[in-house]
Amino acid sequence: NMRMIKNMAKGLSICGLIMGAVVLFQYVTKTYNNPYYGFGRAEIQNITSTTNDLRSAGVIGDPNYFGQIMVALVPLTIICFLNEKKSFQKLLYAACVVFTILGIFTTFSRGAFLGLVIIAALLVRYKKVKPVFLIVGVLAAAIGFSLLPVTYRERIFSIGDLTDTSSVTSEASFRGRLSELLVAIMML
């Protein structure tokens, strides 16, 4: 039944808004010692090769998985926004998208960031965005990117370092994944 699917999508969108708002509030106020009833977990983890800091882990307890779950809510909420006719509900979905994306940024997850980039590219591709909106969107994304914490931007730019084997072995998360892969191969 379509009404039930719409209600489910609305509920998930609101969950993204709530989870994003909690971790964003926690990030802005630096109240990481308060888990906000389990909605605001945070862990000290590697941000760049020389920086460790708190990364929001939300209800999941792992920043990367939390980021992935939040990314999955973004296209669903955008579809709800695009299909909504009522102004108030449209505004609610817009707030859901904004807070979900801001919540993703507090995870410092490179994979979640790449997911957002792919969603944006697919949205432009399949919704046939008018050039003026595309230009405004690119400018807004550039301004938004410049407002991200420097350590997160460095973390995102480290994705390009994958071609250099010395930086792959110096990056803690890559080293961890490589060792897990080697152990898995040895178990076979």
Backbone as a printed PyTorch tensor [residue, N CA C, xyz], in Angstrom:
tensor([[[  0.8380,  -1.1650,   0.0000],
         [  0.0000,   0.0000,   0.0000],
         [  0.8960,   1.2450,   0.0000]],

        [[  0.6370,   2.1810,  -0.8920],
         [  1.4680,   3.3690,  -1.0860],
         [  1.4730,   4.2950,   0.1330]],

        [[  0.3480,   4.4020,   0.8090],
         [  0.2680,   5.2730,   1.9810],
         [  1.2140,   4.7790,   3.0740]],

        [[  1.2820,   3.4760,   3.2550],
         [  2.1600,   2.9000,   4.2640],
         [  3.6350,   3.1400,   3.8920]],

        [[  3.9680,   3.0270,   2.6110],
         [  5.3360,   3.2760,   2.1620],
         [  5.7040,   4.7420,   2.3650]],

        [[  4.7750,   5.6540,   2.0490],
         [  5.0290,   7.0840,   2.2650],
         [  5.2360,   7.3930,   3.7430]],

        [[  4.4140,   6.7840,   4.6060],
         [  4.5630,   6.9950,   6.0460],
         [  5.8960,   6.4430,   6.5540]],

        [[  6.3070,   5.2960,   6.0230],
         [  7.5930,   4.7270,   6.4060],
         [  8.7320,   5.6530,   5.9780]],

        [[  8.6590,   6.1640,   4.7530],
         [  9.6890,   7.0830,   4.2580],
         [  9.7230,   8.3510,   5.1020]],

        [[  8.5500,   8.8600,   5.4750],
         [  8.4870,  10.0530,   6.3190],
         [  9.1170,   9.7630,   7.6840]],

        [[  8.8060,   8.6150,   8.2490],
         [  9.3780,   8.2330,   9.5420],
         [ 10.8900,   8.1090,   9.4910]],

        [[ 11.4070,   7.4810,   8.4420],
         [ 12.8550,   7.3520,   8.3000],
         [ 13.5150,   8.7160,   8.0930]],

        [[ 12.8700,   9.5790,   7.3510],
         [ 13.3970,  10.9330,   7.1410],
         [ 13.4820,  11.6910,   8.4570]],

        [[ 12.4540,  11.5660,   9.2790],
         [ 12.4540,  12.2310,  10.5830],
         [ 13.5190,  11.6290,  11.4930]],

        [[ 13.7350,  10.3160,  11.3900],
         [ 14.8260,   9.6880,  12.1500],
         [ 16.1740,  10.2930,  11.7520]],

        [[ 16.3810,  10.5170,  10.4580],
         [ 17.6140,  11.1520,   9.9920],
         [ 17.7620,  12.5510,  10.5600]],

        [[ 16.6490,  13.2980,  10.5970],
         [ 16.6660,  14.6410,  11.1700],
         [ 17.0560,  14.5910,  12.6420]],

        [[ 16.4470,  13.6990,  13.3970],
         [ 16.7190,  13.6120,  14.8390],
         [ 18.1670,  13.1760,  15.0870]],

        [[ 18.5880,  12.1100,  14.4160],
         [ 19.9580,  11.6220,  14.6350],
         [ 20.9830,  12.6660,  14.1970]],

        [[ 20.7180,  13.3160,  13.0660],
         [ 21.6280,  14.3490,  12.5940],
         [ 21.6710,  15.5370,  13.5300]],

        [[ 20.5100,  15.9520,  14.0440],
         [ 20.4540,  17.1010,  14.9540],
         [ 21.1890,  16.8060,  16.2560]],

        [[ 21.0400,  15.5810,  16.7670],
         [ 21.7060,  15.2250,  18.0280],
         [ 23.2240,  15.2600,  17.8700]],

        [[ 23.7500,  14.5940,  16.8340],
         [ 25.2110,  14.5630,  16.6860],
         [ 25.7620,  15.9230,  16.2780]],

        [[ 24.9840,  16.7110,  15.5440],
         [ 25.4220,  18.0670,  15.1940],
         [ 25.4860,  18.9380,  16.4490]],

        [[ 24.4540,  18.8610,  17.2830],
         [ 24.4520,  19.6060,  18.5480],
         [ 25.6350,  19.1810,  19.4100]],

        [[ 25.8570,  17.8890,  19.4700],
         [ 26.9730,  17.3560,  20.2550],
         [ 28.3060,  17.8710,  19.7140]],

        [[ 28.4410,  17.9170,  18.3990],
         [ 29.6790,  18.3870,  17.7750],
         [ 29.8890,  19.8870,  18.0320]],

        [[ 28.8500,  20.6810,  17.8460],
         [ 28.9600,  22.1310,  17.9990],
         [ 29.2300,  22.5110,  19.4520]],

        [[ 28.5500,  21.8460,  20.3840],
         [ 28.7010,  22.1790,  21.8020],
         [ 29.8440,  21.4220,  22.4690]],

        [[ 30.4480,  20.4750,  21.7520],
         [ 31.5480,  19.6550,  22.2870],
         [ 31.1370,  18.9060,  23.5520]],

        [[ 29.8870,  18.4380,  23.5920],
         [ 29.3800,  17.6930,  24.7480],
         [ 29.4240,  16.1910,  24.4660]],

        [[ 30.5950,  15.7200,  24.0890],
         [ 30.7530,  14.3030,  23.7550],
         [ 30.6460,  13.3950,  24.9740]],

        [[ 30.7990,  13.9680,  26.1670],
         [ 30.6620,  13.1540,  27.3790],
         [ 29.2110,  12.7700,  27.6510]],

        [[ 28.2680,  13.4030,  26.9680],
         [ 26.8470,  13.0890,  27.1000],
         [ 26.4150,  12.2530,  25.8850]],

        [[ 26.0320,  10.9950,  26.0950],
         [ 25.6350,  10.1600,  24.9510],
         [ 24.2160,  10.4220,  24.4400]],

        [[ 23.4900,  11.3510,  25.0640],
         [ 22.1390,  11.7190,  24.6230],
         [ 21.2590,  10.4920,  24.3950]],

        [[ 21.1240,   9.7070,  25.4770],
         [ 20.2730,   8.5140,  25.4750],
         [ 20.6490,   7.5220,  24.3750]],

        [[ 21.9180,   7.4660,  24.0510],
         [ 22.4050,   6.5210,  23.0450],
         [ 22.4090,   7.0540,  21.6250]],

        [[ 21.8780,   8.2560,  21.4110],
         [ 21.8490,   8.8330,  20.0650],
         [ 23.1580,   9.5250,  19.7000]],

        [[ 23.9930,   9.8040,  20.7060],
         [ 25.1890,  10.5940,  20.4510],
         [ 26.4750,   9.9470,  20.9320]],

        [[ 26.7110,   8.7390,  20.5320],
         [ 27.9910,   8.1190,  20.8790],
         [ 29.0950,   8.7750,  20.0590]],

        [[ 30.2800,   8.7880,  20.6290],
         [ 31.4350,   9.3340,  19.9120],
         [ 32.6870,   8.6030,  20.3980]],

        [[ 33.6300,   8.4460,  19.4940],
         [ 34.8700,   7.7560,  19.8210],
         [ 36.0520,   8.5650,  19.3050]],

        [[ 37.1600,   8.5060,  20.0530],
         [ 38.3880,   9.1050,  19.5500],
         [ 38.9620,   8.1350,  18.5260]],

        [[ 39.1110,   8.6200,  17.3200],
         [ 39.6380,   7.8040,  16.2350],
         [ 40.5450,   8.6530,  15.3640]],

        [[ 41.2230,   7.9880,  14.4660],
         [ 42.1320,   8.6650,  13.5580],
         [ 41.3520,   9.5040,  12.5590]],

        [[ 41.7400,  10.7840,  12.4260],
         [ 41.1390,  11.6750,  11.4340],
         [ 42.0950,  11.7920,  10.2520]],

        [[ 43.3310,  12.1870,  10.5370],
         [ 44.3880,  12.2090,   9.5230],
         [ 45.5650,  11.4370,  10.0990]],

        [[ 46.6270,  11.2850,   9.3270],
         [ 47.7570,  10.4900,   9.8010],
         [ 48.3770,  11.0560,  11.0750]],

        [[ 48.1790,  12.3340,  11.3430],
         [ 48.7720,  12.9490,  12.5360],
         [ 47.7390,  13.4180,  13.5510]],

        [[ 46.4610,  13.2220,  13.2820],
         [ 45.4140,  13.7660,  14.1470],
         [ 44.4220,  12.6920,  14.5580]],

        [[ 44.2030,  12.6010,  15.8680],
         [ 43.1220,  11.7940,  16.4240],
         [ 42.1310,  12.7550,  17.0530]],

        [[ 40.8570,  12.4810,  16.8880],
         [ 39.8390,  13.3550,  17.4600],
         [ 38.5470,  12.5620,  17.5920]],

        [[ 37.5670,  13.1720,  18.2230],
         [ 36.2720,  12.5230,  18.3840],
         [ 35.5150,  12.5230,  17.0620]],

        [[ 34.9400,  11.3690,  16.7510],
         [ 34.0940,  11.2100,  15.5590],
         [ 32.7360,  10.7170,  16.0190]],

        [[ 31.6760,  11.3690,  15.5560],
         [ 30.3210,  10.9690,  15.9440],
         [ 30.0220,   9.5710,  15.4240]],

        [[ 29.4730,   8.7510,  16.3160],
         [ 29.1260,   7.3850,  15.9520],
         [ 27.6320,   7.1200,  16.1030]],

        [[ 26.8860,   8.1410,  16.4830],
         [ 25.4310,   8.0380,  16.5560],
         [ 24.9390,   6.8750,  17.3790]],

        [[ 23.8650,   6.2660,  16.9300],
         [ 23.2600,   5.1460,  17.6440],
         [ 23.9860,   3.8380,  17.3650]],

        [[ 24.8470,   3.8180,  16.3520],
         [ 25.4900,   2.5880,  15.9130],
         [ 26.7260,   2.2630,  16.7500]],

        [[ 27.5240,   3.2850,  17.0570],
         [ 28.7480,   3.0620,  17.8120],
         [ 29.9830,   3.0150,  16.9370]],

        [[ 29.8180,   3.1230,  15.6250],
         [ 30.9440,   3.1640,  14.6940],
         [ 30.6830,   4.3090,  13.7110]],

        [[ 31.6190,   5.2610,  13.6180],
         [ 31.3720,   6.4270,  12.7590],
         [ 31.1450,   6.0840,  11.2890]],

        [[ 31.8870,   5.1190,  10.7590],
         [ 31.7350,   4.7790,   9.3440],
         [ 30.3830,   4.1330,   9.0590]],

        [[ 29.9650,   3.2140,   9.9080],
         [ 28.6660,   2.5640,   9.6970],
         [ 27.5210,   3.5480,   9.9200]],

        [[ 27.6720,   4.4020,  10.9330],
         [ 26.6540,   5.4260,  11.1690],
         [ 26.5360,   6.3430,   9.9590]],

        [[ 27.6760,   6.7450,   9.4040],
         [ 27.6740,   7.5760,   8.1970],
         [ 26.9920,   6.8800,   7.0340]],

        [[ 27.2480,   5.5760,   6.8760],
         [ 26.6280,   4.8280,   5.7750],
         [ 25.1130,   4.7730,   5.9260]],

        [[ 24.6560,   4.5640,   7.1380],
         [ 23.2100,   4.4950,   7.3680],
         [ 22.5710,   5.8580,   7.1000]],

        [[ 23.2380,   6.9090,   7.5400],
         [ 22.7080,   8.2550,   7.3020],
         [ 22.6940,   8.5860,   5.8060]],

        [[ 23.7190,   8.1490,   5.0810],
         [ 23.7540,   8.3870,   3.6280],
         [ 22.5750,   7.7100,   2.9470]],

        [[ 22.2050,   6.5370,   3.4120],
         [ 21.0730,   5.8210,   2.8030],
         [ 19.7670,   6.5920,   2.9740]],

        [[ 19.6850,   7.4230,   4.0070],
         [ 18.4650,   8.2030,   4.2310],
         [ 18.3660,   9.4150,   3.3100]],

        [[ 19.4970,   9.8880,   2.8120],
         [ 19.5060,  11.1190,   2.0070],
         [ 18.6810,  10.9880,   0.7210]],

        [[ 18.9190,   9.9820,  -0.1450],
         [ 18.1090,   9.9290,  -1.3740],
         [ 16.6290,   9.6880,  -1.0930]],

        [[ 16.3420,   8.8890,  -0.0730],
         [ 14.9520,   8.6440,   0.2900],
         [ 14.2660,   9.9550,   0.6620]],

        [[ 14.9410,  10.7660,   1.4550],
         [ 14.3700,  12.0410,   1.8940],
         [ 14.2820,  13.0300,   0.7410]],

        [[ 15.2640,  13.0220,  -0.1460],
         [ 15.2120,  13.9080,  -1.3180],
         [ 14.0260,  13.5400,  -2.2110]],

        [[ 13.7890,  12.2560,  -2.3990],
         [ 12.6400,  11.8070,  -3.2040],
         [ 11.3380,  12.2750,  -2.5540]],

        [[ 11.2510,  12.1540,  -1.2250],
         [ 10.0560,  12.6300,  -0.5260],
         [  9.8800,  14.1340,  -0.7300]],

        [[ 10.9890,  14.8770,  -0.6330],
         [ 10.9540,  16.3240,  -0.8370],
         [ 10.4590,  16.6660,  -2.2390]],

        [[ 11.0030,  15.9940,  -3.2400],
         [ 10.6490,  16.2970,  -4.6280],
         [  9.1960,  15.9460,  -4.9540]],

        [[  8.6480,  14.9530,  -4.2800],
         [  7.2850,  14.5050,  -4.5790],
         [  6.2220,  15.1510,  -3.6920]],

        [[  6.6480,  15.8860,  -2.6790],
         [  5.6960,  16.5000,  -1.7480],
         [  5.0760,  17.7580,  -2.3550]],

        [[  3.7900,  17.9250,  -2.1400],
         [  3.0620,  19.0870,  -2.6710],
         [  2.8620,  20.1690,  -1.6130]],

        [[  2.6750,  19.7710,  -0.3510],
         [  2.3880,  20.7160,   0.7220],
         [  3.6620,  21.4340,   1.1480]],

        [[  3.5650,  22.7440,   1.3090],
         [  4.7230,  23.5820,   1.6370],
         [  5.3660,  23.2080,   2.9680]],

        [[  4.5470,  23.0110,   4.0070],
         [  5.1040,  22.6830,   5.3190],
         [  5.8630,  21.3580,   5.2810]],

        [[  5.2680,  20.3710,   4.6330],
         [  5.9140,  19.0490,   4.5540],
         [  7.1970,  19.1280,   3.7210]],

        [[  7.1620,  19.9220,   2.6710],
         [  8.3500,  20.1310,   1.8360],
         [  9.4700,  20.7500,   2.6770]],

        [[  9.1180,  21.7350,   3.4950],
         [ 10.0820,  22.3770,   4.3890],
         [ 10.6330,  21.3700,   5.4080]],

        [[  9.7660,  20.5150,   5.9170],
         [ 10.1910,  19.4790,   6.8600],
         [ 11.2010,  18.5330,   6.2040]],

        [[ 10.9150,  18.1050,   4.9790],
         [ 11.8490,  17.2140,   4.2660],
         [ 13.1740,  17.9230,   3.9690]],

        [[ 13.1080,  19.2120,   3.6590],
         [ 14.3450,  19.9670,   3.4210],
         [ 15.1900,  19.9980,   4.6970]],

        [[ 14.5380,  20.2360,   5.8320],
         [ 15.2510,  20.2240,   7.1210],
         [ 15.8330,  18.8420,   7.4000]],

        [[ 15.0760,  17.7990,   7.0620],
         [ 15.5690,  16.4300,   7.2530],
         [ 16.8380,  16.1940,   6.4370]],

        [[ 16.8410,  16.6260,   5.1860],
         [ 18.0170,  16.4460,   4.3230],
         [ 19.2090,  17.2070,   4.9010]],

        [[ 18.9950,  18.4570,   5.2720],
         [ 20.0920,  19.2960,   5.7820],
         [ 20.6830,  18.6920,   7.0520]],

        [[ 19.8490,  18.3340,   8.0220],
         [ 20.3720,  17.8050,   9.2790],
         [ 20.9880,  16.4200,   9.1050]],

        [[ 20.4470,  15.6290,   8.2100],
         [ 21.0510,  14.3160,   7.9450],
         [ 22.4450,  14.4920,   7.3560]],

        [[ 22.5870,  15.3940,   6.3910],
         [ 23.9020,  15.6240,   5.7750],
         [ 24.8740,  16.2230,   6.7830]],

        [[ 24.4370,  17.1890,   7.5760],
         [ 25.3180,  17.7620,   8.5950],
         [ 25.7240,  16.7090,   9.6230]],

        [[ 24.8040,  15.8140,   9.9480],
         [ 25.1420,  14.7100,  10.8470],
         [ 26.1920,  13.7900,  10.2410]],

        [[ 26.1050,  13.5650,   8.9380],
         [ 27.1050,  12.7430,   8.2440],
         [ 28.4810,  13.3790,   8.3660]],

        [[ 28.5480,  14.6900,   8.2300],
         [ 29.8470,  15.3690,   8.3000],
         [ 30.5070,  15.2100,   9.6640]],

        [[ 29.7220,  15.0460,  10.7350],
         [ 30.3170,  14.9030,  12.0680],
         [ 30.9710,  13.5330,  12.2550]],

        [[ 30.7110,  12.6060,  11.3320],
         [ 31.3440,  11.2770,  11.4320],
         [ 32.7560,  11.2820,  10.8610]],

        [[ 33.0900,  12.2780,  10.0550],
         [ 34.3930,  12.3640,   9.3770],
         [ 34.6340,  11.1250,   8.4990]],

        [[ 33.5800,  10.5290,   7.9990],
         [ 33.6730,   9.3140,   7.1930],
         [ 33.9140,   9.6490,   5.7290]],

        [[ 35.0190,   9.1250,   5.1970],
         [ 35.3210,   9.3420,   3.7750],
         [ 34.3260,   8.5990,   2.8950]],

        [[ 33.9780,   7.3880,   3.2810],
         [ 33.0260,   6.6030,   2.4960],
         [ 31.6620,   7.2670,   2.4290]],

        [[ 31.2170,   7.8300,   3.5450],
         [ 29.9330,   8.5350,   3.5600],
         [ 30.0060,   9.7790,   2.6770]],

        [[ 31.1390,  10.4840,   2.7040],
         [ 31.2980,  11.6520,   1.8420],
         [ 31.2210,  11.2400,   0.3740]],

        [[ 31.9070,  10.1590,   0.0120],
         [ 31.8380,   9.6730,  -1.3710],
         [ 30.4140,   9.2760,  -1.7390]],

        [[ 29.6990,   8.6900,  -0.7880],
         [ 28.2970,   8.3490,  -1.0210],
         [ 27.4650,   9.5730,  -1.3420]],

        [[ 27.6970,  10.6650,  -0.6180],
         [ 26.9730,  11.9130,  -0.8930],
         [ 27.3070,  12.4590,  -2.2740]],

        [[ 28.5750,  12.3680,  -2.6580],
         [ 28.9900,  12.8410,  -3.9880],
         [ 28.2910,  12.0180,  -5.0760]],

        [[ 28.2240,  10.7220,  -4.8840],
         [ 27.5680,   9.8420,  -5.8650],
         [ 26.0700,  10.1440,  -5.9310]],

        [[ 25.4520,  10.3570,  -4.7750],
         [ 24.0240,  10.7090,  -4.7570],
         [ 23.7910,  12.0130,  -5.5160]],

        [[ 24.6490,  13.0010,  -5.2860],
         [ 24.5110,  14.2860,  -5.9820],
         [ 24.6540,  14.0980,  -7.4910]],

        [[ 25.6390,  13.2930,  -7.9050],
         [ 25.8510,  13.0550,  -9.3380],
         [ 24.6470,  12.3430,  -9.9550]],

        [[ 24.1160,  11.3520,  -9.2640],
         [ 22.9490,  10.6280,  -9.7780],
         [ 21.7150,  11.5220,  -9.8260]],

        [[ 21.5720,  12.3760,  -8.8310],
         [ 20.4400,  13.3050,  -8.8160],
         [ 20.5060,  14.2350, -10.0160]],

        [[ 21.6910,  14.7730, -10.2860],
         [ 21.8630,  15.6610, -11.4440],
         [ 21.5840,  14.8950, -12.7290]],

        [[ 22.0690,  13.6660, -12.7900],
         [ 21.9340,  12.8500, -14.0100],
         [ 20.4760,  12.4850, -14.3040]],

        [[ 19.7540,  12.0330, -13.2710],
         [ 18.4170,  11.4990, -13.5180],
         [ 17.2850,  12.5060, -13.3570]],

        [[ 17.5310,  13.5870, -12.6510],
         [ 16.4720,  14.5890, -12.5130],
         [ 16.6020,  15.7000, -13.5490]],

        [[ 17.6270,  15.6080, -14.3780],
         [ 17.8520,  16.5970, -15.4350],
         [ 17.7460,  18.0110, -14.8560]],

        [[ 18.6500,  18.3120, -13.9600],
         [ 18.6760,  19.5870, -13.2530],
         [ 18.9710,  20.7180, -14.2340]],

        [[ 18.2200,  21.7970, -14.1090],
         [ 18.4260,  22.9710, -14.9680],
         [ 19.8090,  23.5580, -14.6880]],

        [[ 20.4690,  24.0820, -15.7190],
         [ 21.8400,  24.6160, -15.5500],
         [ 21.9720,  25.6450, -14.4350]],

        [[ 20.9860,  26.5180, -14.2610],
         [ 21.0770,  27.5330, -13.2160],
         [ 21.0970,  26.8760, -11.8300]],

        [[ 20.2770,  25.8330, -11.6390],
         [ 20.2650,  25.1280, -10.3600],
         [ 21.5560,  24.3460, -10.1580]],

        [[ 22.0950,  23.8370, -11.2450],
         [ 23.3640,  23.1130, -11.1760],
         [ 24.4840,  24.0510, -10.7280]],

        [[ 24.5310,  25.2390, -11.2960],
         [ 25.5570,  26.2180, -10.9290],
         [ 25.4010,  26.6200,  -9.4560]],

        [[ 24.1760,  26.8920,  -9.0460],
         [ 23.9140,  27.2560,  -7.6530],
         [ 24.3070,  26.0900,  -6.7320]],

        [[ 23.9670,  24.8810,  -7.1210],
         [ 24.3080,  23.7070,  -6.3210],
         [ 25.8060,  23.5050,  -6.1890]],

        [[ 26.5340,  23.6810,  -7.2930],
         [ 27.9950,  23.5320,  -7.2560],
         [ 28.6060,  24.6160,  -6.3740]],

        [[ 28.1220,  25.8460,  -6.4960],
         [ 28.6290,  26.9300,  -5.6410],
         [ 28.3250,  26.6620,  -4.1700]],

        [[ 27.1160,  26.2080,  -3.8840],
         [ 26.7410,  25.8930,  -2.5000],
         [ 27.6050,  24.7570,  -1.9610]],

        [[ 27.8520,  23.7390,  -2.7910],
         [ 28.7100,  22.6260,  -2.3630],
         [ 30.1330,  23.0960,  -2.1070]],

        [[ 30.6420,  23.9760,  -2.9570],
         [ 32.0060,  24.4970,  -2.7700],
         [ 32.0990,  25.3140,  -1.4840]],

        [[ 31.1030,  26.1470,  -1.2320],
         [ 31.0950,  26.9330,   0.0030],
         [ 30.9700,  26.0020,   1.2090]],

        [[ 30.0620,  25.0290,   1.1070],
         [ 29.8920,  24.0670,   2.1980],
         [ 31.1600,  23.2790,   2.4660]],

        [[ 31.8370,  22.8640,   1.4000],
         [ 33.0840,  22.1120,   1.5540],
         [ 34.1400,  22.9600,   2.2560]],

        [[ 34.1880,  24.2530,   1.9050],
         [ 35.1830,  25.1310,   2.5340],
         [ 34.8780,  25.3520,   4.0140]],

        [[ 33.6260,  25.1540,   4.4270],
         [ 33.2540,  25.3220,   5.8290],
         [ 33.4900,  24.0710,   6.6680]],

        [[ 33.7890,  22.9520,   6.0070],
         [ 34.0840,  21.7300,   6.7540],
         [ 35.3670,  21.9180,   7.5590]],

        [[ 35.4800,  21.2200,   8.6860],
         [ 36.7280,  21.3130,   9.4480],
         [ 37.9310,  20.9240,   8.5790]],

        [[ 39.0420,  21.6000,   8.8160],
         [ 40.2540,  21.3620,   8.0270],
         [ 40.6590,  19.8920,   8.0890]],

        [[ 40.5270,  19.2830,   9.2570],
         [ 40.9330,  17.8750,   9.3890],
         [ 40.0620,  16.9570,   8.5370]],

        [[ 38.7660,  17.2980,   8.3990],
         [ 37.8900,  16.4780,   7.5560],
         [ 38.2590,  16.6490,   6.0820]],

        [[ 38.5570,  17.8840,   5.6800],
         [ 38.9790,  18.0990,   4.2940],
         [ 40.2760,  17.3470,   4.0040]],

        [[ 41.2090,  17.3620,   4.9520],
         [ 42.4550,  16.6050,   4.7740],
         [ 42.1570,  15.1170,   4.6620]],

        [[ 41.2190,  14.6590,   5.4760],
         [ 40.8340,  13.2400,   5.4440],
         [ 40.2280,  12.8820,   4.0820]],

        [[ 39.3900,  13.7480,   3.5640],
         [ 38.7790,  13.4970,   2.2540],
         [ 39.8450,  13.4900,   1.1630]],

        [[ 40.7630,  14.4540,   1.2140],
         [ 41.8230,  14.5120,   0.2030],
         [ 42.7650,  13.3160,   0.2860]],

        [[ 42.8050,  12.6450,   1.4440],
         [ 43.6740,  11.4730,   1.5740],
         [ 43.1720,  10.3040,   0.7220]],

        [[ 41.9400,  10.3820,   0.2450],
         [ 41.4200,   9.3380,  -0.6530],
         [ 42.2870,   9.2730,  -1.9070]],

        [[ 42.7260,  10.4240,  -2.3900],
         [ 43.5730,  10.4830,  -3.5770],
         [ 44.9610,   9.9140,  -3.3510]],

        [[ 45.3610,   9.7440,  -2.0870],
         [ 46.6870,   9.2070,  -1.7810],
         [ 46.7660,   7.6910,  -1.9470]],

        [[ 45.6620,   7.0540,  -2.2930],
         [ 45.6590,   5.5920,  -2.4010],
         [ 46.5930,   5.0730,  -3.4830]],

        [[ 46.9260,   5.9040,  -4.4350],
         [ 47.8220,   5.4610,  -5.5030],
         [ 49.2700,   5.4100,  -5.0390]],

        [[ 49.5920,   6.1010,  -3.9410],
         [ 50.9490,   6.1230,  -3.3930],
         [ 51.0410,   5.0700,  -2.2910]],

        [[ 51.8270,   4.0150,  -2.5160],
         [ 51.8890,   2.9070,  -1.5580],
         [ 52.4470,   3.3330,  -0.2050]],

        [[ 53.3190,   4.3300,  -0.1470],
         [ 53.8680,   4.7540,   1.1440],
         [ 52.8020,   5.4170,   2.0070]],

        [[ 51.8810,   6.1710,   1.3880],
         [ 50.8380,   6.7990,   2.1890],
         [ 49.7640,   5.7970,   2.5870]],

        [[ 49.5660,   4.7510,   1.7960],
         [ 48.6020,   3.7160,   2.1720],
         [ 49.0840,   3.0110,   3.4330]],

        [[ 50.3730,   2.7120,   3.5050],
         [ 50.8810,   2.0100,   4.6800],
         [ 51.0180,   2.9260,   5.8840]],

        [[ 51.0390,   4.2480,   5.6980],
         [ 51.1170,   5.1620,   6.8440],
         [ 49.7350,   5.5400,   7.3660]],

        [[ 48.6970,   5.3330,   6.6080],
         [ 47.3270,   5.6600,   7.0000],
         [ 46.7840,   4.5380,   7.8870]],

        [[ 46.3830,   4.8870,   9.1190],
         [ 45.9750,   3.8920,  10.1100],
         [ 44.7920,   3.0420,   9.6500]],

        [[ 43.7700,   3.6640,   9.0750],
         [ 42.5860,   2.8910,   8.6840],
         [ 42.8970,   1.9420,   7.5300]],

        [[ 43.7610,   2.3700,   6.6110],
         [ 44.1450,   1.4970,   5.5070],
         [ 45.0030,   0.3380,   6.0070]],

        [[ 45.9050,   0.6390,   6.9510],
         [ 46.7390,  -0.4220,   7.5280],
         [ 45.8660,  -1.4560,   8.2110]],

        [[ 44.8780,  -0.9880,   8.9580],
         [ 43.9770,  -1.9110,   9.6490],
         [ 43.2050,  -2.7860,   8.6720]],

        [[ 42.7130,  -2.1920,   7.6070],
         [ 41.9640,  -2.9690,   6.6180],
         [ 42.8720,  -3.9480,   5.8880]],

        [[ 44.1000,  -3.5210,   5.6090],
         [ 45.0520,  -4.3960,   4.9370],
         [ 45.4000,  -5.5850,   5.8130]],

        [[ 45.6060,  -5.3420,   7.1120],
         [ 45.9320,  -6.4600,   8.0010],
         [ 44.7480,  -7.4150,   8.1380]],

        [[ 43.5250,  -6.8910,   8.1720],
         [ 42.3450,  -7.7540,   8.2320],
         [ 42.2480,  -8.6150,   6.9810]],

        [[ 42.5330,  -8.0170,   5.8280],
         [ 42.5110,  -8.7460,   4.5660],
         [ 43.5660,  -9.8450,   4.5480]],

        [[ 44.7530,  -9.5390,   5.0320],
         [ 45.8330, -10.5310,   5.0500],
         [ 45.4980, -11.6830,   5.9980]],

        [[ 44.9160, -11.3940,   7.1450],
         [ 44.5070, -12.4380,   8.0760],
         [ 43.4320, -13.3150,   7.4350]],

        [[ 42.4790, -12.6980,   6.7540],
         [ 41.4270, -13.4690,   6.0830],
         [ 42.0210, -14.3920,   5.0210]],

        [[ 42.9940, -13.8790,   4.2710],
         [ 43.6270, -14.7090,   3.2370],
         [ 44.3760, -15.8660,   3.8790]],

        [[ 45.0810, -15.5940,   4.9810],
         [ 45.8330, -16.6590,   5.6730],
         [ 44.8950, -17.7110,   6.2490]],

        [[ 43.6890, -17.3210,   6.6360],
         [ 42.7230, -18.2830,   7.2000],
         [ 42.2100, -19.2410,   6.1230]],

        [[ 42.2260, -18.7940,   4.8880],
         [ 41.7510, -19.6540,   3.8020],
         [ 42.8000, -20.6880,   3.5210]]])
